[in-house]
JSON list of N, CA and C and ligand atoms in Angstrom, two decimals:
[
{"chain": "H", "resi": 18, "resn": "MET", "atom": "N", "xyz": [113.98, 102.03, 111.55]},
{"chain": "H", "resi": 18, "resn": "MET", "atom": "CA", "xyz": [112.59, 101.83, 111.16]},
{"chain": "H", "resi": 18, "resn": "MET", "atom": "C", "xyz": [111.94, 103.17, 110.86]},
{"chain": "H", "resi": 19, "resn": "GLN", "atom": "N", "xyz": [111.17, 103.18, 109.83]},
{"chain": "H", "resi": 19, "resn": "GLN", "atom": "CA", "xyz": [110.52, 104.41, 109.42]},
{"chain": "H", "resi": 19, "resn": "GLN", "atom": "C", "xyz": [109.13, 104.52, 110.03]},
{"chain": "H", "resi": 20, "resn": "ILE", "atom": "N", "xyz": [108.84, 105.67, 110.58]},
{"chain": "H", "resi": 20, "resn": "ILE", "atom": "CA", "xyz": [107.51, 105.88, 111.16]},
{"chain": "H", "resi": 20, "resn": "ILE", "atom": "C", "xyz": [106.62, 106.52, 110.09]},
{"chain": "H", "resi": 21, "resn": "ILE", "atom": "N", "xyz": [105.48, 105.91, 109.91]},
{"chain": "H", "resi": 21, "resn": "ILE", "atom": "CA", "xyz": [104.56, 106.43, 108.91]},
{"chain": "H", "resi": 21, "resn": "ILE", "atom": "C", "xyz": [103.63, 107.46, 109.57]},
{"chain": "H", "resi": 22, "resn": "PRO", "atom": "N", "xyz": [103.63, 108.69, 109.08]},
{"chain": "H", "resi": 22, "resn": "PRO", "atom": "CA", "xyz": [102.80, 109.72, 109.72]},
{"chain": "H", "resi": 22, "resn": "PRO", "atom": "C", "xyz": [101.33, 109.57, 109.37]},
{"chain": "H", "resi": 23, "resn": "LEU", "atom": "N", "xyz": [100.71, 108.58, 109.96]},
{"chain": "H", "resi": 23, "resn": "LEU", "atom": "CA", "xyz": [99.30, 108.32, 109.69]},
{"chain": "H", "resi": 23, "resn": "LEU", "atom": "C", "xyz": [98.40, 109.34, 110.37]},
{"chain": "H", "resi": 24, "resn": "ARG", "atom": "N", "xyz": [97.35, 109.71, 109.69]},
{"chain": "H", "resi": 24, "resn": "ARG", "atom": "CA", "xyz": [96.37, 110.62, 110.29]},
{"chain": "H", "resi": 24, "resn": "ARG", "atom": "C", "xyz": [94.97, 110.16, 109.91]},
{"chain": "H", "resi": 25, "resn": "ALA", "atom": "N", "xyz": [94.03, 110.48, 110.79]},
{"chain": "H", "resi": 25, "resn": "ALA", "atom": "CA", "xyz": [92.64, 110.16, 110.48]},
{"chain": "H", "resi": 25, "resn": "ALA", "atom": "C", "xyz": [92.28, 110.85, 109.17]},
{"chain": "H", "resi": 26, "resn": "GLY", "atom": "N", "xyz": [91.58, 110.15, 108.31]},
{"chain": "H", "resi": 26, "resn": "GLY", "atom": "CA", "xyz": [91.21, 110.72, 107.02]},
{"chain": "H", "resi": 26, "resn": "GLY", "atom": "C", "xyz": [92.10, 110.23, 105.89]},
{"chain": "H", "resi": 27, "resn": "ASP", "atom": "N", "xyz": [93.26, 109.69, 106.23]},
{"chain": "H", "resi": 27, "resn": "ASP", "atom": "CA", "xyz": [94.14, 109.12, 105.21]},
{"chain": "H", "resi": 27, "resn": "ASP", "atom": "C", "xyz": [93.54, 107.82, 104.67]},
{"chain": "H", "resi": 28, "resn": "ARG", "atom": "N", "xyz": [94.04, 107.40, 103.54]},
{"chain": "H", "resi": 28, "resn": "ARG", "atom": "CA", "xyz": [93.62, 106.11, 102.99]},
{"chain": "H", "resi": 28, "resn": "ARG", "atom": "C", "xyz": [94.87, 105.27, 102.82]},
{"chain": "H", "resi": 29, "resn": "VAL", "atom": "N", "xyz": [94.70, 103.97, 102.95]},
{"chain": "H", "resi": 29, "resn": "VAL", "atom": "CA", "xyz": [95.84, 103.08, 102.75]},
{"chain": "H", "resi": 29, "resn": "VAL", "atom": "C", "xyz": [95.43, 101.88, 101.91]},
{"chain": "H", "resi": 30, "resn": "LYS", "atom": "N", "xyz": [96.43, 101.38, 101.20]},
{"chain": "H", "resi": 30, "resn": "LYS", "atom": "CA", "xyz": [96.23, 100.12, 100.50]},
{"chain": "H", "resi": 30, "resn": "LYS", "atom": "C", "xyz": [97.11, 99.12, 101.25]},
{"chain": "H", "resi": 31, "resn": "LEU", "atom": "N", "xyz": [96.53, 98.01, 101.66]},
{"chain": "H", "resi": 31, "resn": "LEU", "atom": "CA", "xyz": [97.29, 97.03, 102.43]},
{"chain": "H", "resi": 31, "resn": "LEU", "atom": "C", "xyz": [97.84, 95.92, 101.54]},
{"chain": "H", "resi": 32, "resn": "LYS", "atom": "N", "xyz": [98.92, 95.31, 102.03]},
{"chain": "H", "resi": 32, "resn": "LYS", "atom": "CA", "xyz": [99.56, 94.22, 101.28]},
{"chain": "H", "resi": 32, "resn": "LYS", "atom": "C", "xyz": [98.63, 93.02, 101.17]},
{"chain": "H", "resi": 33, "resn": "LYS", "atom": "N", "xyz": [97.89, 92.80, 102.27]},
{"chain": "H", "resi": 33, "resn": "LYS", "atom": "CA", "xyz": [96.97, 91.66, 102.28]},
{"chain": "H", "resi": 33, "resn": "LYS", "atom": "C", "xyz": [95.55, 92.19, 102.24]},
{"chain": "H", "resi": 34, "resn": "PRO", "atom": "N", "xyz": [94.77, 91.84, 101.25]},
{"chain": "H", "resi": 34, "resn": "PRO", "atom": "CA", "xyz": [93.41, 92.38, 101.19]},
{"chain": "H", "resi": 34, "resn": "PRO", "atom": "C", "xyz": [92.50, 91.84, 102.30]},
{"chain": "H", "resi": 35, "resn": "HIS", "atom": "N", "xyz": [91.44, 92.56, 102.55]},
{"chain": "H", "resi": 35, "resn": "HIS", "atom": "CA", "xyz": [90.41, 92.16, 103.50]},
{"chain": "H", "resi": 35, "resn": "HIS", "atom": "C", "xyz": [89.73, 90.89, 102.96]},
{"chain": "H", "resi": 36, "resn": "PRO", "atom": "N", "xyz": [89.14, 90.08, 103.84]},
{"chain": "H", "resi": 36, "resn": "PRO", "atom": "CA", "xyz": [88.45, 88.87, 103.35]},
{"chain": "H", "resi": 36, "resn": "PRO", "atom": "C", "xyz": [87.40, 89.16, 102.25]},
{"chain": "H", "resi": 37, "resn": "CYS", "atom": "N", "xyz": [86.86, 90.38, 102.23]},
{"chain": "H", "resi": 37, "resn": "CYS", "atom": "CA", "xyz": [85.85, 90.71, 101.21]},
{"chain": "H", "resi": 37, "resn": "CYS", "atom": "C", "xyz": [86.50, 90.97, 99.86]},
{"chain": "H", "resi": 38, "resn": "GLY", "atom": "N", "xyz": [87.82, 91.08, 99.81]},
{"chain": "H", "resi": 38, "resn": "GLY", "atom": "CA", "xyz": [88.52, 91.32, 98.54]},
{"chain": "H", "resi": 38, "resn": "GLY", "atom": "C", "xyz": [89.04, 92.73, 98.38]},
{"chain": "H", "resi": 39, "resn": "GLY", "atom": "N", "xyz": [88.56, 93.65, 99.23]},
{"chain": "H", "resi": 39, "resn": "GLY", "atom": "CA", "xyz": [89.01, 95.04, 99.12]},
{"chain": "H", "resi": 39, "resn": "GLY", "atom": "C", "xyz": [90.38, 95.26, 99.73]},
{"chain": "H", "resi": 40, "resn": "ALA", "atom": "N", "xyz": [91.18, 96.12, 99.12]},
{"chain": "H", "resi": 40, "resn": "ALA", "atom": "CA", "xyz": [92.52, 96.37, 99.63]},
{"chain": "H", "resi": 40, "resn": "ALA", "atom": "C", "xyz": [92.65, 97.80, 100.18]},
{"chain": "H", "resi": 41, "resn": "PHE", "atom": "N", "xyz": [91.65, 98.63, 99.93]},
{"chain": "H", "resi": 41, "resn": "PHE", "atom": "CA", "xyz": [91.73, 100.03, 100.37]},
{"chain": "H", "resi": 41, "resn": "PHE", "atom": "C", "xyz": [90.94, 100.25, 101.65]},
{"chain": "H", "resi": 42, "resn": "PHE", "atom": "N", "xyz": [91.57, 100.99, 102.57]},
{"chain": "H", "resi": 42, "resn": "PHE", "atom": "CA", "xyz": [90.96, 101.25, 103.86]},
{"chain": "H", "resi": 42, "resn": "PHE", "atom": "C", "xyz": [91.06, 102.74, 104.19]},
{"chain": "H", "resi": 43, "resn": "SER", "atom": "N", "xyz": [90.06, 103.25, 104.90]},
{"chain": "H", "resi": 43, "resn": "SER", "atom": "CA", "xyz": [90.11, 104.63, 105.39]},
{"chain": "H", "resi": 43, "resn": "SER", "atom": "C", "xyz": [90.52, 104.60, 106.85]},
{"chain": "H", "resi": 44, "resn": "VAL", "atom": "N", "xyz": [91.40, 105.51, 107.22]},
{"chain": "H", "resi": 44, "resn": "VAL", "atom": "CA", "xyz": [91.86, 105.59, 108.61]},
{"chain": "H", "resi": 44, "resn": "VAL", "atom": "C", "xyz": [90.86, 106.43, 109.41]},
{"chain": "H", "resi": 45, "resn": "LEU", "atom": "N", "xyz": [90.34, 105.84, 110.49]},
{"chain": "H", "resi": 45, "resn": "LEU", "atom": "CA", "xyz": [89.35, 106.55, 111.31]},
{"chain": "H", "resi": 45, "resn": "LEU", "atom": "C", "xyz": [89.99, 107.17, 112.54]},
{"chain": "H", "resi": 46, "resn": "ARG", "atom": "N", "xyz": [90.91, 106.42, 113.17]},
{"chain": "H", "resi": 46, "resn": "ARG", "atom": "CA", "xyz": [91.52, 106.92, 114.39]},
{"chain": "H", "resi": 46, "resn": "ARG", "atom": "C", "xyz": [92.94, 106.37, 114.50]},
{"chain": "H", "resi": 47, "resn": "VAL", "atom": "N", "xyz": [93.85, 107.19, 115.00]},
{"chain": "H", "resi": 47, "resn": "VAL", "atom": "CA", "xyz": [95.24, 106.77, 115.12]},
{"chain": "H", "resi": 47, "resn": "VAL", "atom": "C", "xyz": [95.72, 106.96, 116.55]},
{"chain": "H", "resi": 48, "resn": "GLY", "atom": "N", "xyz": [96.29, 105.92, 117.11]},
{"chain": "H", "resi": 48, "resn": "GLY", "atom": "CA", "xyz": [96.87, 105.97, 118.45]},
{"chain": "H", "resi": 48, "resn": "GLY", "atom": "C", "xyz": [97.84, 104.82, 118.53]},
{"chain": "H", "resi": 49, "resn": "ALA", "atom": "N", "xyz": [97.89, 104.14, 119.68]},
{"chain": "H", "resi": 49, "resn": "ALA", "atom": "CA", "xyz": [98.70, 102.94, 119.79]},
{"chain": "H", "resi": 49, "resn": "ALA", "atom": "C", "xyz": [98.11, 101.86, 118.90]},
{"chain": "H", "resi": 50, "resn": "GLU", "atom": "N", "xyz": [96.80, 102.00, 118.68]},
{"chain": "H", "resi": 50, "resn": "GLU", "atom": "CA", "xyz": [96.11, 101.13, 117.73]},
{"chain": "H", "resi": 50, "resn": "GLU", "atom": "C", "xyz": [95.49, 102.02, 116.67]},
{"chain": "H", "resi": 51, "resn": "VAL", "atom": "N", "xyz": [95.26, 101.44, 115.53]},
{"chain": "H", "resi": 51, "resn": "VAL", "atom": "CA", "xyz": [94.69, 102.21, 114.43]},
{"chain": "H", "resi": 51, "resn": "VAL", "atom": "C", "xyz": [93.33, 101.61, 114.08]},
{"chain": "H", "resi": 52, "resn": "ARG", "atom": "N", "xyz": [92.35, 102.47, 113.95]},
{"chain": "H", "resi": 52, "resn": "ARG", "atom": "CA", "xyz": [91.03, 101.99, 113.56]},
{"chain": "H", "resi": 52, "resn": "ARG", "atom": "C", "xyz": [90.82, 102.36, 112.10]},
{"chain": "H", "resi": 53, "resn": "VAL", "atom": "N", "xyz": [90.53, 101.36, 111.31]},
{"chain": "H", "resi": 53, "resn": "VAL", "atom": "CA", "xyz": [90.35, 101.59, 109.89]},
{"chain": "H", "resi": 53, "resn": "VAL", "atom": "C", "xyz": [89.03, 100.98, 109.43]},
{"chain": "H", "resi": 54, "resn": "LYS", "atom": "N", "xyz": [88.54, 101.51, 108.31]},
{"chain": "H", "resi": 54, "resn": "LYS", "atom": "CA", "xyz": [87.30, 101.00, 107.74]},
{"chain": "H", "resi": 54, "resn": "LYS", "atom": "C", "xyz": [87.59, 100.53, 106.33]},
{"chain": "H", "resi": 55, "resn": "CYS", "atom": "N", "xyz": [87.14, 99.32, 106.05]},
{"chain": "H", "resi": 55, "resn": "CYS", "atom": "CA", "xyz": [87.30, 98.77, 104.71]},
{"chain": "H", "resi": 55, "resn": "CYS", "atom": "C", "xyz": [86.40, 99.56, 103.76]},
{"chain": "H", "resi": 56, "resn": "GLU", "atom": "N", "xyz": [86.95, 100.04, 102.67]},
{"chain": "H", "resi": 56, "resn": "GLU", "atom": "CA", "xyz": [86.16, 100.85, 101.75]},
{"chain": "H", "resi": 56, "resn": "GLU", "atom": "C", "xyz": [85.24, 100.01, 100.88]},
{"chain": "H", "resi": 57, "resn": "THR", "atom": "N", "xyz": [85.47, 98.72, 100.86]},
{"chain": "H", "resi": 57, "resn": "THR", "atom": "CA", "xyz": [84.64, 97.86, 100.02]},
{"chain": "H", "resi": 57, "resn": "THR", "atom": "C", "xyz": [83.40, 97.36, 100.76]},
{"chain": "H", "resi": 58, "resn": "CYS", "atom": "N", "xyz": [83.58, 96.86, 101.98]},
{"chain": "H", "resi": 58, "resn": "CYS", "atom": "CA", "xyz": [82.43, 96.30, 102.71]},
{"chain": "H", "resi": 58, "resn": "CYS", "atom": "C", "xyz": [82.00, 97.17, 103.89]},
{"chain": "H", "resi": 59, "resn": "ASN", "atom": "N", "xyz": [82.73, 98.28, 104.14]},
{"chain": "H", "resi": 59, "resn": "ASN", "atom": "CA", "xyz": [82.39, 99.23, 105.21]},
{"chain": "H", "resi": 59, "resn": "ASN", "atom": "C", "xyz": [82.55, 98.70, 106.63]},
{"chain": "H", "resi": 60, "resn": "ARG", "atom": "N", "xyz": [83.15, 97.55, 106.78]},
{"chain": "H", "resi": 60, "resn": "ARG", "atom": "CA", "xyz": [83.38, 97.04, 108.13]},
{"chain": "H", "resi": 60, "resn": "ARG", "atom": "C", "xyz": [84.62, 97.72, 108.70]},
{"chain": "H", "resi": 61, "resn": "ASP", "atom": "N", "xyz": [84.60, 97.96, 110.02]},
{"chain": "H", "resi": 61, "resn": "ASP", "atom": "CA", "xyz": [85.80, 98.57, 110.57]},
{"chain": "H", "resi": 61, "resn": "ASP", "atom": "C", "xyz": [86.53, 97.59, 111.48]},
{"chain": "H", "resi": 62, "resn": "MET", "atom": "N", "xyz": [87.82, 97.83, 111.64]},
{"chain": "H", "resi": 62, "resn": "MET", "atom": "CA", "xyz": [88.62, 96.97, 112.49]},
{"chain": "H", "resi": 62, "resn": "MET", "atom": "C", "xyz": [89.69, 97.79, 113.18]},
{"chain": "H", "resi": 63, "resn": "THR", "atom": "N", "xyz": [90.15, 97.27, 114.30]},
{"chain": "H", "resi": 63, "resn": "THR", "atom": "CA", "xyz": [91.19, 97.93, 115.08]},
{"chain": "H", "resi": 63, "resn": "THR", "atom": "C", "xyz": [92.43, 97.05, 115.03]},
{"chain": "H", "resi": 64, "resn": "VAL", "atom": "N", "xyz": [93.55, 97.65, 114.66]},
{"chain": "H", "resi": 64, "resn": "VAL", "atom": "CA", "xyz": [94.78, 96.89, 114.48]},
{"chain": "H", "resi": 64, "resn": "VAL", "atom": "C", "xyz": [95.90, 97.57, 115.26]},
{"chain": "H", "resi": 65, "resn": "ASP", "atom": "N", "xyz": [96.77, 96.77, 115.83]},
{"chain": "H", "resi": 65, "resn": "ASP", "atom": "CA", "xyz": [97.96, 97.28, 116.50]},
{"chain": "H", "resi": 65, "resn": "ASP", "atom": "C", "xyz": [98.74, 98.14, 115.50]},
{"chain": "H", "resi": 66, "resn": "ARG", "atom": "N", "xyz": [99.15, 99.32, 115.91]},
{"chain": "H", "resi": 66, "resn": "ARG", "atom": "CA", "xyz": [99.75, 100.26, 114.97]},
{"chain": "H", "resi": 66, "resn": "ARG", "atom": "C", "xyz": [101.01, 99.73, 114.29]},
{"chain": "H", "resi": 67, "resn": "ILE", "atom": "N", "xyz": [101.87, 99.08, 115.04]},
{"chain": "H", "resi": 67, "resn": "ILE", "atom": "CA", "xyz": [103.12, 98.59, 114.44]},
{"chain": "H", "resi": 67, "resn": "ILE", "atom": "C", "xyz": [102.83, 97.53, 113.38]},
{"chain": "H", "resi": 68, "resn": "LYS", "atom": "N", "xyz": [101.92, 96.63, 113.71]},
{"chain": "H", "resi": 68, "resn": "LYS", "atom": "CA", "xyz": [101.54, 95.60, 112.73]},
{"chain": "H", "resi": 68, "resn": "LYS", "atom": "C", "xyz": [100.90, 96.25, 111.51]},
{"chain": "H", "resi": 69, "resn": "PHE", "atom": "N", "xyz": [100.07, 97.24, 111.78]},
{"chain": "H", "resi": 69, "resn": "PHE", "atom": "CA", "xyz": [99.36, 97.91, 110.69]},
{"chain": "H", "resi": 69, "resn": "PHE", "atom": "C", "xyz": [100.33, 98.61, 109.74]},
{"chain": "H", "resi": 70, "resn": "GLU", "atom": "N", "xyz": [101.31, 99.32, 110.32]},
{"chain": "H", "resi": 70, "resn": "GLU", "atom": "CA", "xyz": [102.27, 100.04, 109.47]},
{"chain": "H", "resi": 70, "resn": "GLU", "atom": "C", "xyz": [103.05, 99.09, 108.58]},
{"chain": "H", "resi": 71, "resn": "LYS", "atom": "N", "xyz": [103.33, 97.90, 109.09]},
{"chain": "H", "resi": 71, "resn": "LYS", "atom": "CA", "xyz": [104.06, 96.92, 108.29]},
{"chain": "H", "resi": 71, "resn": "LYS", "atom": "C", "xyz": [103.21, 96.37, 107.15]},
{"chain": "H", "resi": 72, "resn": "ALA", "atom": "N", "xyz": [101.90, 96.46, 107.32]},
{"chain": "H", "resi": 72, "resn": "ALA", "atom": "CA", "xyz": [101.00, 95.89, 106.31]},
{"chain": "H", "resi": 72, "resn": "ALA", "atom": "C", "xyz": [100.65, 96.87, 105.20]},
{"chain": "H", "resi": 73, "resn": "ILE", "atom": "N", "xyz": [101.12, 98.12, 105.34]},
{"chain": "H", "resi": 73, "resn": "ILE", "atom": "CA", "xyz": [100.77, 99.13, 104.34]},
{"chain": "H", "resi": 73, "resn": "ILE", "atom": "C", "xyz": [101.59, 99.00, 103.06]},
{"chain": "H", "resi": 74, "resn": "ARG", "atom": "N", "xyz": [100.90, 98.98, 101.95]},
{"chain": "H", "resi": 74, "resn": "ARG", "atom": "CA", "xyz": [101.61, 98.97, 100.67]},
{"chain": "H", "resi": 74, "resn": "ARG", "atom": "C", "xyz": [101.65, 100.38, 100.11]},
{"chain": "H", "resi": 75, "resn": "GLU", "atom": "N", "xyz": [100.58, 101.11, 100.31]},
{"chain": "H", "resi": 75, "resn": "GLU", "atom": "CA", "xyz": [100.49, 102.44, 99.74]},
{"chain": "H", "resi": 75, "resn": "GLU", "atom": "C", "xyz": [99.76, 103.36, 100.72]},
{"chain": "H", "resi": 76, "resn": "HIS", "atom": "N", "xyz": [100.31, 104.54, 100.95]},
{"chain": "H", "resi": 76, "resn": "HIS", "atom": "CA", "xyz": [99.70, 105.50, 101.88]},
{"chain": "H", "resi": 76, "resn": "HIS", "atom": "C", "xyz": [99.22, 106.69, 101.07]},
{"chain": "H", "resi": 77, "resn": "ILE", "atom": "N", "xyz": [97.92, 106.93, 101.12]},
{"chain": "H", "resi": 77, "resn": "ILE", "atom": "CA", "xyz": [97.34, 108.05, 100.39]},
{"chain": "H", "resi": 77, "resn": "ILE", "atom": "C", "xyz": [96.91, 109.09, 101.41]},
{"chain": "H", "resi": 78, "resn": "LYS", "atom": "N", "xyz": [97.68, 110.18, 101.47]},
{"chain": "H", "resi": 78, "resn": "LYS", "atom": "CA", "xyz": [97.40, 111.20, 102.50]},
{"chain": "H", "resi": 78, "resn": "LYS", "atom": "C", "xyz": [96.14, 111.98, 102.18]},
{"chain": "H", "resi": 79, "resn": "ALA", "atom": "N", "xyz": [95.44, 112.32, 103.27]},
{"chain": "H", "resi": 79, "resn": "ALA", "atom": "CA", "xyz": [94.24, 113.13, 103.12]},
{"chain": "H", "resi": 79, "resn": "ALA", "atom": "C", "xyz": [94.65, 114.52, 102.66]},
{"chain": "H", "resi": 80, "resn": "GLU", "atom": "N", "xyz": [93.82, 115.12, 101.82]},
{"chain": "H", "resi": 80, "resn": "GLU", "atom": "CA", "xyz": [94.11, 116.49, 101.40]},
{"chain": "H", "resi": 80, "resn": "GLU", "atom": "C", "xyz": [93.73, 117.40, 102.55]},
{"chain": "H", "resi": 81, "resn": "SER", "atom": "N", "xyz": [94.59, 118.37, 102.84]},
{"chain": "H", "resi": 81, "resn": "SER", "atom": "CA", "xyz": [94.24, 119.28, 103.95]},
{"chain": "H", "resi": 81, "resn": "SER", "atom": "C", "xyz": [94.22, 120.71, 103.48]},
{"chain": "T", "resi": 14, "resn": "LIG", "atom": "ZN1", "xyz": [86.13, 94.45, 103.48]}
]
């Protein structure tokens, strides 16, 4: 299994869009759970990291 090096500030596109229709999320916090914010409706949610990594279609790394 591949570990995705997620970091706060990264953006992700998920396989399944948010109920609002948006597919892009900003990563706010990374730990055993990941806190992300929907870029379309600005709502945030906390997801189990393993489940979250499986749901990622595209990982857009933050510029550092
Ligand atoms: Zn949304």
